[in-house]
Structures are given as structure tokens and as C-alpha cells.
Amino acid sequence: MPDPALPISKTPRPPGEEEELLRIWATPTGWRLPSAVNNTVIGLIYLGAALLFFVLAGILALLMRLQLAQPDGQFIGQELYNQMFTVHGTTMMFLFAVPAMEALGVMLLPQMLAARDLPFPRLSAFAIWAYIIGGLVFFSTILYDLAPAGGWFMYPPLTLTEYQPGDNADFWLLGIGFIEISAIAGAIEIVIGVLRTRPPGMTLSKMPIFAWSMLVFAAMIVFAFPAVILATMLLEIERAFGWPFFTAARGGDPLLWQHLFWFFGHPEVYIIFLPAAGLVSMMVPTFARTPLVGYRLIVVALIATGFFSFGLWVHHMFTTGIPGLSLAFFSAASMAVAIPSGIQVFSWIATMAAGRTRWRITTPSLFILGFLFIFVVGGLTGVMVAMVPIDFQVHDTYFVVAHLHYVLVGGMVFPLFATFYYWAPMLSRKPLSERLGRWSFGLMFVGFNVAFFPMHITGLAGMPRRVWTYPSGLGWDDLNLLSTVGSFVLAAGVLVFLVDLACNFRLSDRGAGNTWDAGTLEWLPGDVYSTRSIPHVTGRDPLWDRPELAAEVAAGAHYLPDAPTGGRETLVTSAVEAEPQYVLQMPGAGWPQVLTAVFTAACFLLLTIKVVLPAVAAAVLAIVFAIVWLWPLDPGPAKGRVDVGAGLRLPTYMTGPQSHGWWAMVVLMLVAGSLYLSYFFSYLYVWTVSPEVWPAGGSPALPGPGRPLLSAALCIMAVVAFRAGDRWLPAPGTRAGLPSLLSIAIGCASLVAAVTVEIEGHWQAGLRPQDTAYGAMVYLAGLLAAQVAVVVVLMGLFTAARLVVGRTDRECRNSFDYTALLGYYAAGQTLLGLALVHGFPRLVA
């Protein structure tokens, strides 16, 4: 590793090279936008869409507050109010809060890590366009009387077809399920970006806190979101085909939905909060002019918050008849999660107190102070509702509405607005207005507290939540009017910010510069495409540690100056020590990922309105464009090693566990595994509440041992076939022979046959999924196995095509490796399903 204190090499830029670099580094959306920094453009589009949904959901909130401003209100009818309530909550939680944090990750992380881009820019583009299309279609349902009316939580049985016929609920189920898949794609991008594209020298102990918070954020999405995806699958299948997962008369249980939904829902609160806390941890040291106090404690607190959050979901179910011992456990866990949050708050206060200069009162710092006040109040009320007796008293009252908004708005929206004002100079030719910013903060802070603090009192006075009107004379009238006035003051603050944004934000390649004199890498001078070179990092605040670093980077004096591979590129480093491993060649401009998103969204939306054949056609087109997108992304080692500076030559291609794509496949398998574990829990839960519909050993409803053993043998055959194919890959420069193609065919066919044999066995035994919850759960195991097997088949066909044309061999082999990895996972999941379905009933007979 070169001495980071000395310039590595000065690289003068020849005349005309800047125009050539602009051509090479055009954004992969296919557009030539003013900024050539792809992640910035994509992140801004993502963030702009999230802000649009925030404004739209806020307008619905204002209309609802007008309805509740006085008793016996008739401004909005009951059905429309329920639709507005559902769309407002869904939009804020699914279309604003999580996407806004993910957008900031896409936009800021590469800058903070001095990476040229995140490792999968086309995956980011796919996720963002899918989110925008799906979100706009979902929100527009409120205009056509097609919006769901079951609340943003969609509790069955009220959302079953008996109580909500029509397609309204299906728009929520398929639309939100699709949008969650988009969020998972972004999470995979963030995990690999943080772990594998850090600058040399930036070990895990030197990462910016925001990078840590986004890593925990993305990991929580990987493990939490599959639960709600499974829940939406179950409810949509029951609505469409009558499989009784939630119908008690046939062995189902409506509380299964609550378990799955809140296993996602409560971690989502911290999924929203942790990135915002990470942003605050980046801004506070800048204003205090001193490094963050308690860096390691904050890292531990972030991880602990993520861990504890998965043990809190029953916090939302205290009044559903949960046994007393469980209530005690989840109550204690709900209070314990306040400890890591408290560590962060005290760290920020200590950093302010340890500041080298007087705390700078600016618009971002005002929003930070407002965040501290509001979030602490929300945290205190959170500890209150974590206590079972208090929760019994205030459950489903406006006290909970107040607590929810104090946590979410205080914990996320105020830090987000601080972020807008703090990082705007990085992207805009001039900062946002301090005068307008202070007005915006004042109106938002006063308006928020006037709107939501009285709700604590109305809740304690007995006003239930989720009501569209109320009678007079109950002591709620004046408090509701006050809340309505406060909501409009809050909206005025947001409007002032939007005016400021429209008047002053002007996207620029190089921005206004480091106006805050911050110490982190996102303030390095921009060039045609991100930073001109990638620095070696020796501390947590590199620009404070080495004031000359910015000039060295701008002069091309560090790693990877300009474009040694002749295209878009960045460094891939080791996950722990950040040692350079290889140069990642990035894709250029293109539209296939956008068209893939369009037709994937079309498939989901057409299924929502039960138009099956056009939905299948859209799915086929989505697959076709996905193939076009993916075909050139495994370029092989043709460019060999290139000079990246300091006499270091690195390969431009990597396979196996060092490959960033291999890591992405592992994360994808963790997502699939999380979904399957949610199914595993669901199977055992339904057996616990309805054992009478489960057959005992020897029951005619169970196939004999022959078919399960045959399915298991086929799974093992698939693993053996993929292992053999690994050895039979052709030599470089040659096309595939019959053995390699045959191994892929046998592996894929064996997985499909294993699932087919299993499902056919249950059908021949007379078991039907519509009859009981047991039958539904058994067939769901086959459905989940078939889902993964189909993906393996598609990947196998893709790999076979590359083998035939000579684009995959023993050296250029990533497409085969990724197919085999998922094939191994598919075999393992199918075997686990066989053990659960066939072993479990016999064991308890």
C-alpha cells in the first residue's frame, strides 16, 4: 500500500479528454443530464419521487383534518375517508419514508465512500423506475374510487372478499408487494456498495456513521420485508383462489396476518429512523467542529437497535389475547430498545458540548435541535405504550396516533429536512436560502407540535383512532380544531421549503463546494464523473486529517485517475480492511432496465384487475428486456490488469467469493431464506391454533413415503448436476460441449421435477388447498419451491445461451456460478419443505 501522505502521481488531462469522458460516462438511464455522476442523478430522481409522494400524502392528511375539525363533520363521506386514511398511511410508510432513506443512500453513499458509483447502477435504475411507476398507479386509485379502504395495515378478515369485494384491496396487495421487491433490490445494492466499494484504507472502523446506518438499514430490509411480502401473497391468494390462510372456519387465523405484518412493521420504524440518525451523526460533528464522541458506541447502538427491533412485533398485539408470559417478554424488549437510541442522543449532546467553537445556528442545526426534542418526546411515549397496563388503556386511541407521528416525523422528517439544507451545496450551484429555511423550520416545528401534541390528550380522553367523525360534547371538539390548525401551519412550513427548493436549487457537476468545512469525503471536488481519483483513507474525517487531500484528488494524484479501462469503473476492495482487489467495469447508457421495470409493473397491475393474458405477455417482455440488460454484464478478463496508480496493477474481472456479484447472490438468497422462514413460522403457527385440521401419521391425506423420497433424490441430483457442470465448463475461447449443457439441463429439470412430484402426490391423495388451512399451507410450500425453481430455470437458459455462443467458460464463469448458487439454495429449500410437510405431522401423530 503506498504512503497515503505523499501524492501518488500527477496525471495531467490532455486537451479534449473531458468531452470524451462525458461520452464514456453518460448515465445508464440513457440520458445526458447536467451531472455525469450517475448515482447522484438516479438518487435525485428517487428522492424527488419520494418527496412528491410526501406532499400528496400530506394533502390527504389536510383533507382528513378538515373532516375532523368539528364534530359530526360532513366534509368527506365515510367510504372516501377510509380510502384517504388507507392511502395516506400506505403512501407515507411505503412510498415516502423508506424510499427517501434509500434514495439518500443511493445519492450520498458513493460520495462518502469516494466510489465512482454503486456496484449495480442498472439495478438501482430498475428499482427506482419500478417504484415510481407502481407508486403513481397505486396513489392514483384514490381518484377513481379504486383505493383500498382497509387501513394501511390491511387487517383480515375485514380485507377478505366477503367484506371488501372488488379490486380495491388487490391494488394494495399486489402494488405494495411489488414496491417492496423494489426496496429489496435497492437494499442489495446498498449492502454490496458499503461492504465492497469503500476507498483503500477505509476499514470498517473508519466508515462514516451514515454508511454504518445504511448497512444496518439494508440488512433489516433483507430480513424484515420478506415477511410482509409473504403476508401479501397469502392474502391475495385467499382473495383470488379461496385458500383459507385467514379464515377461522377452515383452520386459518386472522392473527397470522398481524404476526407477519408487524414482524415487518415494527422493524420498519427503525429502518426509517436509523439512516436519519446516521445523517444527524454526520452533521453534528461538522457544526461542533469536533469528531463524533462515542463513535464505536454509536456503531454498537445501530447494530443493537436493528437486532432488538425484530423482537418487538407483539408490541402492537398486546390486546389480542397473547399469553401473559409473552406480554412480559415483549414489553421488556420494547423498553430495552430505548437504550441504544438513548446512547445516540447522549453522544450527539456530548459532541455538541465538546465542540471546539460555538454551536453554529443554521437551518440544518435548527432542524437537528427540533428532531432531538420531538424524537425524545416520541421515545418517552413509546416507553409508556411498551408497558402493558398503559397500552391496554390507550390502544387504538389518538394517543397512539400522536406517539406514531412524534417518532416518525421527529425521527425521520426533521433530519431529512436538515439533510436537504446541509447537502444541497454538494449538488447545487448555490446553497438553499437561510432565511427561507428558518421560516420553514419555525412553521414546521410549531405546526407539528400544535397538530400532534393535543392528540395525546384526546387519546387519553377516549377518542378512538380510525374514525371519520365523532359526536360533540365529549371534550374533543376544541382539541381537534387545534390539531387541524396546527396541521395547516405544518403544511405552510413544507410549502416554504418547496418554494426555497424551486428558487435556489440548481443541479451542477461540481456544486457550491464544501460550504460547511466538513471533514468527510462527499465534499471532495467533483469532476466529469465523480471524483477524478479515489483517495487512500487514514481516518474517519479525511478532509480534517489532511487538508491537502482535496487538491490531490482533483489533480488525479490517487487511485484510478480518469479511465484506465476506457469506460465507467470503480475500485472493489475487501469487505473488512478495504484492500484493493480489482477494478469493476460499469455498464454504460441504456434503456433495458427501465423497460424491464415498466413491463414488470405492467404485469403486476394487470394481474390486479384480473387481466391474465396481457399480464403474461408483459411478464414475457420483462424477461426479454432483463436478458438484454444482463447479457453484456459479464465481460470476462479480456482487459487483463490495469495500472490504478502507485505502481499497483489490478485485474478487471473477478469470479468466486471475491466477486461483488457472488456477494449479491448470497444476499439475494438471504432474502429468499427470510421469506421461507416466514412461511415456516406460518405453518407452525397455524398448526398451533388449528391442530384439528392437521392429519396424523398414516392419514390418507398424506402421500406415502415414495414420493417425498423421490423428490428428495431429485433435489440431490440437481446439486450433483450443478457440481458436475462446474468441472465441465469449456476452456477459454471455446464453445460449450454437450456435458456442460447437459449438466445445466439436468440440474434445472431435477428441481422442476422435484416440485412437480411433491405437488402431484398431494393432489392424488385428495388434498385440496381450498378445503383447510393445512391444505393451503402444504400447497404453499410447493408454490414457494416452484417460484425459486422457475428462476433457476430462467438463469439456466441464460447461462446455456452464453455457453453456446462462447461467452461463458472456465474463466468468464460468473453467470454459471450464480445459477449454481441459486440452484443449491432451491434444492435446500425444497428439502426443508419436504421435512416440514412430511416429517412434522408424523412426528406428532
mmCIF file of C-alpha atoms in Angstrom, residues 338-613:
data_model
loop_
_atom_site.group_PDB
_atom_site.id
_atom_site.type_symbol
_atom_site.label_atom_id
_atom_site.label_comp_id
_atom_site.label_asym_id
_atom_site.label_seq_id
_atom_site.Cartn_x
_atom_site.Cartn_y
_atom_site.Cartn_z
ATOM 1 C CA ALA A 338 -34.796 2.671 24.061
ATOM 2 C CA ILE A 339 -31.274 2.118 25.426
ATOM 3 C CA PRO A 340 -29.363 2.163 22.097
ATOM 4 C CA SER A 341 -31.460 5.135 20.951
ATOM 5 C CA GLY A 342 -30.514 6.912 24.171
ATOM 6 C CA ILE A 343 -26.830 6.193 23.528
ATOM 7 C CA GLN A 344 -27.058 8.048 20.237
ATOM 8 C CA VAL A 345 -28.894 11.025 21.741
ATOM 9 C CA PHE A 346 -26.326 11.424 24.526
ATOM 10 C CA SER A 347 -23.487 11.044 22.012
ATOM 11 C CA TRP A 348 -24.876 13.938 19.962
ATOM 12 C CA ILE A 349 -25.257 16.081 23.080
ATOM 13 C CA ALA A 350 -21.701 15.219 24.171
ATOM 14 C CA THR A 351 -20.365 16.130 20.733
ATOM 15 C CA MET A 352 -22.123 19.493 20.901
ATOM 16 C CA ALA A 353 -20.681 20.094 24.367
ATOM 17 C CA ALA A 354 -17.171 19.090 23.273
ATOM 18 C CA GLY A 355 -17.238 21.414 20.255
ATOM 19 C CA ARG A 356 -14.147 23.490 19.566
ATOM 20 C CA THR A 357 -16.242 26.518 18.632
ATOM 21 C CA ARG A 358 -19.669 27.856 19.474
ATOM 22 C CA TRP A 359 -22.502 25.728 18.050
ATOM 23 C CA ARG A 360 -23.423 27.186 14.670
ATOM 24 C CA ILE A 361 -27.108 28.107 14.500
ATOM 25 C CA THR A 362 -28.019 27.366 10.892
ATOM 26 C CA THR A 363 -31.076 25.909 9.219
ATOM 27 C CA PRO A 364 -29.742 22.311 9.367
ATOM 28 C CA SER A 365 -28.773 22.718 13.034
ATOM 29 C CA LEU A 366 -32.238 24.068 13.846
ATOM 30 C CA PHE A 367 -33.859 21.020 12.261
ATOM 31 C CA ILE A 368 -31.458 18.811 14.255
ATOM 32 C CA LEU A 369 -32.427 20.502 17.529
ATOM 33 C CA GLY A 370 -36.110 20.170 16.588
ATOM 34 C CA PHE A 371 -35.531 16.497 15.836
ATOM 35 C CA LEU A 372 -33.939 15.924 19.261
ATOM 36 C CA PHE A 373 -36.878 17.468 21.097
ATOM 37 C CA ILE A 374 -39.624 15.756 19.106
ATOM 38 C CA PHE A 375 -37.937 12.354 18.945
ATOM 39 C CA VAL A 376 -37.233 12.294 22.683
ATOM 40 C CA VAL A 377 -40.909 13.049 23.383
ATOM 41 C CA GLY A 378 -41.889 10.257 20.988
ATOM 42 C CA GLY A 379 -39.410 7.905 22.646
ATOM 43 C CA LEU A 380 -40.830 8.619 26.085
ATOM 44 C CA THR A 381 -44.385 7.914 24.944
ATOM 45 C CA GLY A 382 -43.010 4.769 23.295
ATOM 46 C CA VAL A 383 -41.755 3.539 26.649
ATOM 47 C CA MET A 384 -45.207 4.313 28.055
ATOM 48 C CA VAL A 385 -47.073 2.208 25.477
ATOM 49 C CA ALA A 386 -44.490 -0.565 25.948
ATOM 50 C CA MET A 387 -45.951 -1.017 29.448
ATOM 51 C CA VAL A 388 -48.831 -3.459 29.148
ATOM 52 C CA PRO A 389 -51.311 -1.728 31.533
ATOM 53 C CA ILE A 390 -50.866 1.637 29.789
ATOM 54 C CA ASP A 391 -51.091 0.013 26.352
ATOM 55 C CA PHE A 392 -54.370 -1.641 27.334
ATOM 56 C CA GLN A 393 -55.695 1.810 28.248
ATOM 57 C CA VAL A 394 -54.551 3.790 25.190
ATOM 58 C CA HIS A 395 -54.577 1.098 22.495
ATOM 59 C CA ASP A 396 -56.445 2.210 19.365
ATOM 60 C CA THR A 397 -56.820 5.767 20.675
ATOM 61 C CA TYR A 398 -55.384 9.034 19.370
ATOM 62 C CA PHE A 399 -52.600 8.724 21.951
ATOM 63 C CA VAL A 400 -51.057 6.087 19.675
ATOM 64 C CA VAL A 401 -51.539 8.361 16.642
ATOM 65 C CA ALA A 402 -49.614 11.100 18.468
ATOM 66 C CA HIS A 403 -46.843 8.691 19.501
ATOM 67 C CA LEU A 404 -46.509 7.307 15.977
ATOM 68 C CA HIS A 405 -46.126 10.753 14.423
ATOM 69 C CA TYR A 406 -43.732 12.013 17.092
ATOM 70 C CA VAL A 407 -41.468 9.058 16.384
ATOM 71 C CA LEU A 408 -41.742 9.054 12.600
ATOM 72 C CA VAL A 409 -41.869 12.787 11.884
ATOM 73 C CA GLY A 410 -39.443 13.674 14.644
ATOM 74 C CA GLY A 411 -37.199 10.712 13.943
ATOM 75 C CA MET A 412 -37.170 10.952 10.160
ATOM 76 C CA VAL A 413 -38.760 14.058 8.600
ATOM 77 C CA PHE A 414 -36.870 16.696 10.600
ATOM 78 C CA PRO A 415 -33.457 15.043 9.965
ATOM 79 C CA LEU A 416 -34.465 14.713 6.300
ATOM 80 C CA PHE A 417 -35.082 18.461 6.011
ATOM 81 C CA ALA A 418 -31.792 19.113 7.803
ATOM 82 C CA THR A 419 -30.203 16.896 5.154
ATOM 83 C CA PHE A 420 -31.748 18.902 2.336
ATOM 84 C CA TYR A 421 -30.218 22.133 3.637
ATOM 85 C CA TYR A 422 -26.885 20.583 4.649
ATOM 86 C CA TRP A 423 -26.038 18.637 1.499
ATOM 87 C CA ALA A 424 -27.650 20.923 -1.091
ATOM 88 C CA PRO A 425 -24.308 22.756 -1.725
ATOM 89 C CA MET A 426 -22.783 19.419 -2.745
ATOM 90 C CA LEU A 427 -25.187 19.248 -5.699
ATOM 91 C CA SER A 428 -26.411 22.773 -6.344
ATOM 92 C CA ARG A 429 -24.582 25.823 -7.664
ATOM 93 C CA LYS A 430 -25.704 27.718 -4.582
ATOM 94 C CA PRO A 431 -26.989 26.730 -1.141
ATOM 95 C CA LEU A 432 -30.641 26.909 -0.186
ATOM 96 C CA SER A 433 -31.795 30.128 1.474
ATOM 97 C CA GLU A 434 -31.039 30.516 5.197
ATOM 98 C CA ARG A 435 -33.904 32.993 5.612
ATOM 99 C CA LEU A 436 -36.498 30.761 3.965
ATOM 100 C CA GLY A 437 -35.018 27.748 5.738
ATOM 101 C CA ARG A 438 -35.517 29.298 9.160
ATOM 102 C CA TRP A 439 -39.097 30.213 8.294
ATOM 103 C CA SER A 440 -39.662 26.657 7.109
ATOM 104 C CA PHE A 441 -38.256 25.218 10.338
ATOM 105 C CA GLY A 442 -40.256 27.570 12.565
ATOM 106 C CA LEU A 443 -43.542 26.844 10.847
ATOM 107 C CA MET A 444 -42.913 23.087 10.743
ATOM 108 C CA PHE A 445 -41.799 22.855 14.383
ATOM 109 C CA VAL A 446 -44.649 24.941 15.788
ATOM 110 C CA GLY A 447 -47.218 23.426 13.415
ATOM 111 C CA PHE A 448 -46.202 19.870 14.178
ATOM 112 C CA ASN A 449 -46.422 20.275 17.954
ATOM 113 C CA VAL A 450 -49.701 22.176 17.754
ATOM 114 C CA ALA A 451 -51.116 19.438 15.488
ATOM 115 C CA PHE A 452 -49.978 16.337 17.299
ATOM 116 C CA PHE A 453 -49.360 17.123 20.957
ATOM 117 C CA PRO A 454 -53.103 17.649 21.652
ATOM 118 C CA MET A 455 -53.727 14.172 20.257
ATOM 119 C CA HIS A 456 -52.117 12.730 23.400
ATOM 120 C CA ILE A 457 -54.872 14.417 25.385
ATOM 121 C CA THR A 458 -57.706 13.437 23.032
ATOM 122 C CA GLY A 459 -56.462 9.855 23.203
ATOM 123 C CA LEU A 460 -56.356 9.841 26.986
ATOM 124 C CA ALA A 461 -59.853 11.379 26.883
ATOM 125 C CA GLY A 462 -61.002 8.296 24.971
ATOM 126 C CA MET A 463 -61.123 9.366 21.318
ATOM 127 C CA PRO A 464 -60.614 6.219 19.192
ATOM 128 C CA ARG A 465 -58.377 6.325 16.158
ATOM 129 C CA ARG A 466 -59.578 5.423 12.639
ATOM 130 C CA VAL A 467 -62.927 7.210 12.981
ATOM 131 C CA TRP A 468 -64.274 9.530 10.297
ATOM 132 C CA THR A 469 -66.367 11.671 12.641
ATOM 133 C CA TYR A 470 -67.354 11.969 16.310
ATOM 134 C CA PRO A 471 -70.261 13.404 18.334
ATOM 135 C CA SER A 472 -69.991 16.696 20.152
ATOM 136 C CA GLY A 473 -69.928 17.110 23.917
ATOM 137 C CA LEU A 474 -67.173 14.566 24.642
ATOM 138 C CA GLY A 475 -64.432 17.122 25.285
ATOM 139 C CA TRP A 476 -62.678 16.516 21.950
ATOM 140 C CA ASP A 477 -64.026 19.428 19.915
ATOM 141 C CA ASP A 478 -61.510 22.185 20.695
ATOM 142 C CA LEU A 479 -58.540 19.817 20.699
ATOM 143 C CA ASN A 480 -59.425 18.518 17.228
ATOM 144 C CA LEU A 481 -59.838 22.065 15.916
ATOM 145 C CA LEU A 482 -56.429 22.951 17.371
ATOM 146 C CA SER A 483 -54.854 19.898 15.701
ATOM 147 C CA THR A 484 -56.358 20.922 12.375
ATOM 148 C CA VAL A 485 -54.950 24.459 12.667
ATOM 149 C CA GLY A 486 -51.527 23.028 13.533
ATOM 150 C CA SER A 487 -51.582 20.710 10.533
ATOM 151 C CA PHE A 488 -52.056 23.662 8.187
ATOM 152 C CA VAL A 489 -49.204 25.560 9.859
ATOM 153 C CA LEU A 490 -47.024 22.476 9.356
ATOM 154 C CA ALA A 491 -48.079 22.341 5.693
ATOM 155 C CA ALA A 492 -47.149 26.024 5.310
ATOM 156 C CA GLY A 493 -43.628 25.187 6.509
ATOM 157 C CA VAL A 494 -43.321 22.449 3.899
ATOM 158 C CA LEU A 495 -44.596 24.872 1.246
ATOM 159 C CA VAL A 496 -41.913 27.417 2.182
ATOM 160 C CA PHE A 497 -39.286 24.697 1.718
ATOM 161 C CA LEU A 498 -40.673 23.799 -1.702
ATOM 162 C CA VAL A 499 -40.510 27.464 -2.730
ATOM 163 C CA ASP A 500 -36.910 27.612 -1.498
ATOM 164 C CA LEU A 501 -36.091 24.468 -3.471
ATOM 165 C CA ALA A 502 -37.650 25.822 -6.660
ATOM 166 C CA CYS A 503 -35.921 29.205 -6.361
ATOM 167 C CA ASN A 504 -32.436 28.158 -5.304
ATOM 168 C CA PHE A 505 -31.620 24.531 -6.135
ATOM 169 C CA ARG A 506 -29.758 24.273 -9.439
ATOM 170 C CA LEU A 507 -28.084 20.931 -10.186
ATOM 171 C CA SER A 508 -24.405 21.265 -11.061
ATOM 172 C CA ASP A 509 -21.491 18.928 -11.746
ATOM 173 C CA ARG A 510 -19.360 20.489 -9.041
ATOM 174 C CA GLY A 511 -21.855 22.180 -6.701
ATOM 175 C CA ALA A 512 -21.191 25.158 -4.447
ATOM 176 C CA GLY A 513 -18.427 23.298 -2.640
ATOM 177 C CA ASN A 514 -17.680 22.462 0.987
ATOM 178 C CA THR A 515 -19.502 25.444 2.479
ATOM 179 C CA TRP A 516 -19.655 23.823 5.937
ATOM 180 C CA ASP A 517 -15.932 22.910 6.019
ATOM 181 C CA ALA A 518 -16.922 19.296 6.746
ATOM 182 C CA GLY A 519 -14.378 16.516 7.091
ATOM 183 C CA THR A 520 -15.880 13.637 5.106
ATOM 184 C CA LEU A 521 -15.272 12.514 1.528
ATOM 185 C CA GLU A 522 -18.554 13.545 -0.074
ATOM 186 C CA TRP A 523 -17.154 17.099 -0.084
ATOM 187 C CA LEU A 524 -14.242 16.212 -2.352
ATOM 188 C CA PRO A 525 -14.282 18.312 -5.518
ATOM 189 C CA GLY A 526 -16.389 16.782 -8.281
ATOM 190 C CA ASP A 527 -15.136 16.110 -11.772
ATOM 191 C CA VAL A 528 -16.650 14.958 -15.043
ATOM 192 C CA TYR A 529 -17.633 11.702 -13.343
ATOM 193 C CA SER A 530 -17.477 11.739 -9.539
ATOM 194 C CA THR A 531 -14.002 12.363 -8.084
ATOM 195 C CA ARG A 532 -11.105 12.311 -10.528
ATOM 196 C CA SER A 533 -9.174 9.843 -8.373
ATOM 197 C CA ILE A 534 -10.002 7.664 -5.359
ATOM 198 C CA PRO A 535 -8.017 8.555 -2.213
ATOM 199 C CA HIS A 536 -6.340 6.391 0.379
ATOM 200 C CA VAL A 537 -8.092 6.963 3.721
ATOM 201 C CA THR A 538 -6.339 7.007 7.102
ATOM 202 C CA GLY A 539 -9.039 8.368 9.432
ATOM 203 C CA ARG A 540 -12.743 8.980 9.947
ATOM 204 C CA ASP A 541 -12.550 12.647 8.924
ATOM 205 C CA PRO A 542 -10.131 12.579 5.990
ATOM 206 C CA LEU A 543 -10.534 16.231 4.955
ATOM 207 C CA TRP A 544 -9.803 17.395 8.505
ATOM 208 C CA ASP A 545 -6.909 14.956 8.893
ATOM 209 C CA ARG A 546 -5.280 16.020 5.600
ATOM 210 C CA PRO A 547 -6.427 19.431 4.310
ATOM 211 C CA GLU A 548 -4.419 18.945 1.090
ATOM 212 C CA LEU A 549 -6.330 15.757 0.173
ATOM 213 C CA ALA A 550 -8.967 17.544 -1.922
ATOM 214 C CA ALA A 551 -6.334 19.172 -4.139
ATOM 215 C CA GLU A 552 -4.503 15.851 -4.587
ATOM 216 C CA VAL A 553 -7.696 14.044 -5.589
ATOM 217 C CA ALA A 554 -8.603 16.796 -8.061
ATOM 218 C CA ALA A 555 -5.122 16.550 -9.595
ATOM 219 C CA GLY A 556 -5.571 12.814 -10.236
ATOM 220 C CA ALA A 557 -2.888 12.027 -7.669
ATOM 221 C CA HIS A 558 -4.505 8.943 -6.142
ATOM 222 C CA TYR A 559 -6.022 5.641 -7.253
ATOM 223 C CA LEU A 560 -7.759 5.106 -10.569
ATOM 224 C CA PRO A 561 -7.189 8.537 -12.153
ATOM 225 C CA ASP A 562 -9.554 9.077 -15.077
ATOM 226 C CA ALA A 563 -10.452 5.892 -17.012
ATOM 227 C CA PRO A 564 -7.704 3.256 -17.372
ATOM 228 C CA THR A 565 -10.200 0.688 -18.705
ATOM 229 C CA GLY A 566 -11.695 3.189 -21.170
ATOM 230 C CA GLY A 567 -15.141 3.057 -19.563
ATOM 231 C CA ARG A 568 -17.111 3.553 -16.384
ATOM 232 C CA GLU A 569 -15.293 1.928 -13.453
ATOM 233 C CA THR A 570 -14.628 1.923 -9.725
ATOM 234 C CA LEU A 571 -12.445 0.041 -7.260
ATOM 235 C CA VAL A 572 -13.642 -3.055 -5.433
ATOM 236 C CA THR A 573 -11.972 -3.545 -2.061
ATOM 237 C CA SER A 574 -12.051 -6.222 0.612
ATOM 238 C CA ALA A 575 -15.016 -6.184 2.996
ATOM 239 C CA VAL A 576 -13.154 -5.637 6.279
ATOM 240 C CA GLU A 577 -9.782 -3.989 5.621
ATOM 241 C CA ALA A 578 -10.698 -2.262 2.325
ATOM 242 C CA GLU A 579 -7.646 -3.530 0.458
ATOM 243 C CA PRO A 580 -7.847 -3.045 -3.350
ATOM 244 C CA GLN A 581 -8.864 -6.261 -5.128
ATOM 245 C CA TYR A 582 -9.972 -5.432 -8.662
ATOM 246 C CA VAL A 583 -11.407 -2.784 -10.966
ATOM 247 C CA LEU A 584 -15.149 -3.086 -11.532
ATOM 248 C CA GLN A 585 -16.183 -2.265 -15.102
ATOM 249 C CA MET A 586 -19.538 -0.472 -15.015
ATOM 250 C CA PRO A 587 -22.253 -0.625 -17.679
ATOM 251 C CA GLY A 588 -22.841 2.401 -19.867
ATOM 252 C CA ALA A 589 -26.000 4.113 -21.022
ATOM 253 C CA GLY A 590 -29.041 2.005 -21.837
ATOM 254 C CA TRP A 591 -32.789 1.559 -21.533
ATOM 255 C CA PRO A 592 -33.353 -2.201 -20.963
ATOM 256 C CA GLN A 593 -33.536 -1.881 -17.176
ATOM 257 C CA VAL A 594 -36.140 0.888 -17.500
ATOM 258 C CA LEU A 595 -38.245 -1.200 -19.881
ATOM 259 C CA THR A 596 -37.864 -4.195 -17.567
ATOM 260 C CA ALA A 597 -39.306 -2.067 -14.756
ATOM 261 C CA VAL A 598 -42.149 -0.833 -16.970
ATOM 262 C CA PHE A 599 -43.256 -4.304 -18.062
ATOM 263 C CA THR A 600 -42.781 -5.804 -14.587
ATOM 264 C CA ALA A 601 -45.056 -3.088 -13.196
ATOM 265 C CA ALA A 602 -47.498 -3.720 -16.034
ATOM 266 C CA CYS A 603 -47.587 -7.431 -15.179
ATOM 267 C CA PHE A 604 -48.449 -6.777 -11.517
ATOM 268 C CA LEU A 605 -51.031 -4.127 -12.330
ATOM 269 C CA LEU A 606 -52.754 -6.228 -14.983
ATOM 270 C CA LEU A 607 -52.932 -9.128 -12.532
ATOM 271 C CA THR A 608 -54.576 -6.746 -10.075
ATOM 272 C CA ILE A 609 -57.512 -6.201 -12.423
ATOM 273 C CA LYS A 610 -57.568 -9.920 -13.372
ATOM 274 C CA VAL A 611 -56.453 -9.430 -16.999
ATOM 275 C CA VAL A 612 -54.331 -12.555 -17.172
ATOM 276 C CA LEU A 613 -53.178 -12.949 -20.790
#
